[in-house]
Coordinates of C-alpha atoms and ligand atoms in Angstrom, one line a residue:
M1 CA 10.2 -16.7 -21.4
Q2 CA 8.3 -13.5 -21.6
L3 CA 4.4 -13.9 -21.4
L4 CA 3.3 -10.7 -23.1
K5 CA 6.2 -10.0 -25.9
G6 CA 5.4 -8.4 -28.6
K7 CA 1.8 -7.7 -26.9
S8 CA 0.7 -3.7 -26.5
V9 CA -1.3 -3.0 -23.0
L10 CA -3.2 -0.3 -21.9
I11 CA -3.6 0.2 -18.2
T12 CA -5.8 3.0 -16.5
G13 CA -4.6 4.4 -13.6
G14 CA -1.3 3.1 -14.1
T15 CA 0.5 5.9 -12.0
A16 CA 0.3 4.2 -8.4
G17 CA -0.5 1.9 -6.3
I18 CA -2.1 -1.7 -8.0
G19 CA -1.7 -0.3 -11.9
K20 CA 1.8 0.9 -11.3
E21 CA 3.0 -3.0 -10.5
I22 CA 0.9 -4.1 -13.2
A23 CA 2.5 -2.1 -15.9
L24 CA 5.8 -2.5 -14.9
L25 CA 5.5 -6.4 -14.6
F26 CA 3.9 -6.3 -17.9
A27 CA 7.0 -4.3 -19.5
E28 CA 9.3 -6.9 -17.7
Q29 CA 7.0 -9.3 -19.5
G30 CA 7.8 -8.0 -23.2
A31 CA 4.5 -5.8 -23.4
S32 CA 4.5 -2.3 -24.7
V33 CA 2.7 0.1 -22.0
A34 CA 0.4 2.7 -22.4
I35 CA -0.9 4.3 -19.1
F36 CA -3.6 6.8 -18.2
G37 CA -3.6 8.9 -15.3
T38 CA -4.3 12.6 -13.9
N39 CA -1.2 13.3 -12.0
R40 CA 1.7 14.2 -14.3
E41 CA 4.8 14.3 -11.8
R42 CA 3.7 10.7 -10.4
A43 CA 3.1 9.5 -14.5
E44 CA 6.7 10.3 -15.2
Q45 CA 8.2 9.1 -12.6
V46 CA 6.2 5.8 -13.2
L47 CA 6.8 5.8 -17.4
S48 CA 10.7 6.2 -16.4
E49 CA 11.0 2.8 -14.2
I50 CA 8.4 1.3 -17.2
Q51 CA 11.6 1.8 -19.7
A52 CA 14.3 0.8 -17.0
K53 CA 12.4 -2.5 -17.3
S54 CA 11.9 -2.5 -21.2
E55 CA 13.8 -3.6 -24.2
P56 CA 14.3 -0.9 -27.2
V57 CA 11.6 -2.5 -29.2
Q58 CA 8.9 -1.5 -26.5
K59 CA 6.7 1.6 -27.0
N60 CA 5.7 3.0 -24.0
A61 CA 3.6 6.0 -23.4
F62 CA 1.5 8.2 -21.0
F63 CA -1.4 10.2 -21.2
L64 CA -3.2 12.8 -19.3
V65 CA -6.4 10.9 -18.9
D66 CA -9.6 11.6 -16.4
V67 CA -11.1 8.1 -17.1
S68 CA -14.5 9.1 -16.2
K69 CA -14.5 11.7 -19.2
T70 CA -15.7 9.8 -21.9
K71 CA -14.4 12.3 -24.7
E72 CA -10.8 12.2 -23.3
V73 CA -10.8 8.5 -22.8
E74 CA -11.8 8.4 -26.9
Q75 CA -9.3 11.0 -28.2
A76 CA -6.4 8.9 -26.0
I77 CA -7.5 5.5 -27.0
Q78 CA -7.5 6.4 -30.9
T79 CA -4.5 8.3 -30.8
I80 CA -2.6 5.1 -29.4
L81 CA -4.6 3.1 -32.2
A82 CA -3.1 5.5 -34.3
Q83 CA 0.5 5.0 -33.4
W84 CA 0.6 1.7 -32.1
G85 CA -2.0 -0.3 -34.8
S86 CA -3.6 -2.2 -32.1
L87 CA -4.1 -3.0 -28.2
D88 CA -4.2 -6.4 -27.0
V89 CA -4.8 -6.1 -23.2
L90 CA -6.7 -3.9 -21.5
V91 CA -7.0 -3.5 -17.6
N92 CA -9.2 -0.6 -16.2
N93 CA -7.9 -0.5 -12.6
A94 CA -8.1 3.3 -12.2
G95 CA -10.4 3.3 -8.8
I96 CA -11.6 5.6 -6.1
T97 CA -13.5 5.7 -3.0
R98 CA -15.4 8.0 -1.0
D99 CA -16.3 6.3 1.7
T100 CA -19.6 7.6 4.2
L101 CA -23.0 6.3 5.5
L102 CA -25.3 6.5 2.9
M103 CA -27.6 8.9 5.0
R104 CA -24.5 11.2 4.8
M105 CA -23.6 10.4 1.0
S106 CA -23.7 13.4 -1.5
E107 CA -25.0 13.4 -4.5
E108 CA -21.5 14.2 -5.9
D109 CA -19.7 11.7 -3.7
W110 CA -22.3 9.9 -5.2
D111 CA -21.9 10.5 -9.0
T112 CA -17.7 10.8 -8.6
V113 CA -17.3 7.3 -7.7
I114 CA -19.5 5.9 -10.0
N115 CA -18.1 7.8 -13.1
T116 CA -14.5 7.1 -12.2
N117 CA -14.8 3.1 -11.5
L118 CA -17.8 2.1 -13.8
K119 CA -18.5 4.8 -16.3
S120 CA -15.1 4.6 -17.1
V121 CA -14.9 1.0 -17.7
Y122 CA -17.7 1.5 -20.2
N123 CA -15.7 4.8 -22.0
T124 CA -12.4 2.7 -22.5
C125 CA -14.6 -0.4 -23.7
K126 CA -16.9 0.9 -26.1
V127 CA -13.7 2.5 -27.8
L128 CA -11.4 -0.5 -28.1
C129 CA -13.7 -3.3 -28.2
R130 CA -14.2 -2.6 -32.2
S131 CA -10.6 -2.8 -32.8
M132 CA -10.3 -6.1 -31.0
M133 CA -13.1 -7.4 -32.3
K134 CA -11.4 -7.0 -35.6
S135 CA -8.2 -8.2 -34.4
R136 CA -10.4 -11.3 -33.3
S137 CA -8.2 -11.7 -30.0
G138 CA -7.7 -9.4 -26.7
S139 CA -8.0 -9.7 -23.3
I140 CA -10.0 -7.0 -21.1
I141 CA -8.9 -7.1 -17.1
N142 CA -11.6 -5.2 -15.2
I143 CA -10.5 -4.7 -11.1
T144 CA -13.2 -4.9 -9.2
S145 CA -13.1 -5.6 -5.0
V146 CA -14.4 -8.1 -2.7
I147 CA -16.6 -5.2 -1.6
G148 CA -18.4 -5.3 -4.9
L149 CA -19.1 -9.1 -3.7
M150 CA -19.9 -8.9 -0.1
G151 CA -20.7 -5.2 0.4
N152 CA -19.6 -3.0 3.1
A153 CA -20.9 -0.6 5.6
G154 CA -19.7 3.1 4.7
Q155 CA -19.2 1.9 0.7
T156 CA -22.8 2.3 -0.7
N157 CA -21.3 3.7 -3.9
Y158 CA -18.1 2.0 -4.0
A159 CA -19.7 -1.5 -3.7
A160 CA -22.3 -0.3 -6.3
S161 CA -19.5 0.7 -9.0
K162 CA -17.8 -2.9 -8.2
A163 CA -20.8 -4.7 -8.4
G164 CA -21.5 -2.9 -11.6
M165 CA -18.5 -3.9 -13.0
I166 CA -19.0 -7.6 -12.4
G167 CA -22.2 -7.5 -14.4
F168 CA -20.8 -5.6 -17.5
T169 CA -17.7 -7.4 -17.7
K170 CA -20.2 -10.8 -17.8
S171 CA -22.2 -9.3 -20.7
L172 CA -19.1 -8.2 -22.3
A173 CA -17.5 -11.7 -22.3
K174 CA -20.8 -13.3 -23.8
E175 CA -20.7 -10.3 -26.7
L176 CA -17.5 -10.6 -27.8
A177 CA -16.3 -14.4 -27.1
S178 CA -17.4 -15.6 -30.5
R179 CA -14.8 -13.0 -31.9
G180 CA -12.0 -14.4 -29.8
V181 CA -11.9 -11.6 -27.2
R182 CA -11.9 -12.3 -23.5
A183 CA -12.9 -10.4 -20.6
N184 CA -12.8 -11.0 -16.9
C185 CA -12.4 -9.7 -13.3
I186 CA -10.2 -9.5 -10.5
A187 CA -11.7 -9.0 -7.1
P188 CA -8.6 -8.0 -4.5
G189 CA -9.3 -7.9 -1.2
Y190 CA -7.2 -5.8 1.4
I191 CA -4.1 -4.6 -0.7
E192 CA -1.5 -2.1 0.9
T193 CA -1.4 1.2 -1.2
Q194 CA -2.6 4.3 -0.9
M195 CA -5.8 3.5 -1.0
T196 CA -6.0 1.4 2.2
K197 CA -3.5 3.0 3.9
A198 CA -6.3 5.8 4.7
L199 CA -7.8 3.1 6.8
P200 CA -8.3 4.0 10.7
E201 CA -5.6 1.3 12.7
D202 CA -8.5 -0.2 14.1
V203 CA -10.6 -1.3 10.7
T204 CA -7.1 -2.5 9.7
I205 CA -6.7 -5.0 12.4
Q206 CA -10.2 -5.7 12.1
V207 CA -9.7 -6.8 8.4
L208 CA -6.5 -8.9 9.4
A209 CA -8.4 -11.0 11.7
K210 CA -10.7 -12.0 8.9
I211 CA -8.2 -13.2 6.2
P212 CA -7.0 -16.7 6.4
L213 CA -3.8 -16.1 4.9
Q214 CA -3.3 -13.6 7.9
R215 CA -1.6 -10.9 5.9
M216 CA -2.5 -7.8 3.8
G217 CA -1.8 -8.8 -0.1
Q218 CA 0.9 -6.6 -2.0
P219 CA 0.2 -5.1 -5.5
R220 CA 2.7 -8.0 -6.6
D221 CA -0.3 -10.7 -6.1
I222 CA -2.7 -8.8 -8.2
A223 CA -0.6 -8.0 -10.9
H224 CA 0.6 -12.0 -10.9
A225 CA -3.1 -12.6 -11.4
A226 CA -3.4 -9.8 -14.1
L227 CA -0.7 -11.6 -15.8
Y228 CA -2.3 -14.6 -15.6
L229 CA -5.5 -13.3 -17.7
A230 CA -3.5 -11.2 -19.8
S231 CA -1.8 -13.9 -21.1
D232 CA -2.6 -17.1 -23.3
L233 CA -2.0 -18.9 -20.0
S234 CA -5.9 -18.1 -19.6
S235 CA -6.9 -18.3 -23.3
Y236 CA -9.9 -20.7 -22.0
V237 CA -11.0 -18.3 -18.9
T238 CA -13.6 -15.8 -20.1
G239 CA -16.6 -13.9 -17.9
Q240 CA -14.8 -14.8 -14.2
V241 CA -14.3 -13.0 -11.1
L242 CA -10.6 -14.0 -10.0
T243 CA -10.5 -13.1 -5.8
V244 CA -7.1 -12.6 -4.7
D245 CA -7.7 -12.2 -1.3
G246 CA -6.0 -14.1 1.2
G247 CA -8.8 -16.3 1.0
M248 CA -11.4 -14.0 2.8
V249 CA -14.3 -14.5 0.1
M250 CA -14.6 -18.3 0.0
Ligands
NDP301 P1 -4.3 4.2 -5.5 O1 -5.1 4.9 -4.6 O2 -3.1 3.6 -5.1 O3 -4.1 4.7 -7.0 C1 -5.3 4.8 -7.8 C2 -5.2 5.0 -9.7 O4 -5.8 5.2 -10.1 C3 -3.9 6.0 -9.5 O5 -3.2 5.7 -10.4 C4 -4.5 7.2 -10.2 O6 -4.1 8.0 -10.6 C5 -5.7 6.5 -10.7 N1 -6.9 7.3 -11.2 C6 -7.7 7.3 -9.8 N2 -9.1 8.5 -10.2 C7 -8.6 8.4 -11.6 C8 -9.2 9.0 -13.1 N3 -10.4 10.0 -12.6 N4 -8.9 9.0 -14.0 C9 -7.5 8.3 -14.4 N5 -7.0 7.7 -13.0 C10 -7.3 7.8 -11.9 O7 -5.6 2.6 -5.7 P2 -5.4 1.2 -5.7 O8 -4.0 0.8 -6.5 O9 -5.6 0.0 -4.2 O10 -6.4 0.4 -6.3 C11 -6.3 0.5 -7.6 C12 -7.7 -0.5 -8.1 O11 -7.9 -1.6 -7.1 C13 -8.9 0.3 -7.8 O12 -9.6 0.6 -8.9 C14 -9.3 -0.2 -6.5 O13 -10.9 0.0 -6.5 C15 -8.9 -1.3 -6.7 N6 -8.9 -2.2 -5.6 C16 -8.0 -1.8 -4.4 C17 -7.9 -2.5 -3.2 C18 -6.8 -1.9 -2.3 O14 -6.9 -2.8 -1.2 N7 -5.8 -1.3 -2.5 C19 -9.2 -3.8 -3.3 C20 -9.5 -3.7 -4.1 C21 -9.9 -3.0 -5.3 P3 -3.7 9.7 -10.6 O15 -3.7 9.8 -9.4 O16 -2.7 9.8 -11.5 O17 -5.2 10.2 -11.2

């Protein structure tokens, strides 16, 4: 049984890592998938992989969008709504790090991370929530991080953006629940992607020692959690943070 048959989804940052894995799994599960990213070459490659997993009835699309830019996001979402009629699921996954201690952090490092990770969530939800409320259904999934729950030296900007997403999601869940729209977060632990490949080896060893399940997560671990929150399997779940981290934060 396909859990997302006939649904249409938008995944920001669907061109790599966790977002790409969510896009592929959702396509396998019958959804029409739109992805946002800024790298055209990677996006075209991912789009052809998505098409290979799709039935002919599934419409898939890529939009060259910087999620921190309000106008770009608005135009792309309006185009999808005009062409597809509705979007049933929104996954706010696009995210970046600019790690350094606060005393060395430039205003640009602060603004870029906050705008890409947090303002982007305002940008997408603001445009899409009206259409979801009209449909009286929808699932919004925001990919936060365990760092937003516990903080981390060298990541004040990233932790603030991810903690902000949690407060935003809980508030939005309360605003939209009566209209049948759900909003939840996934807080991944350490997942093997380009983002974590950038970590020095000694940091990776220290992190692994703190994970009860004794391994880094895979993008598919997060995609499975996203599938649960996107599908009707979670129809009584809203305003929650689902931590997927091998037991690191309990
Ligand atoms: P990657 O670096 O592998 O991928 C990031 C994705 O975000 C890419 O598709 C990239 O697309 C997109 N992106 C970045 N900036 C923008 C932008 N301005 N506009 C549009 N798209 C953008 O990261 P991960 O897959 O590891 O991370 C995905 C999410 O999961 C992030 O929000 C991250 O914070 C979170 N997370 C990751 C963890 C991990 O261990 N990997 C742990 C906890 C949370 P493009 O290059 O095309 O712009």
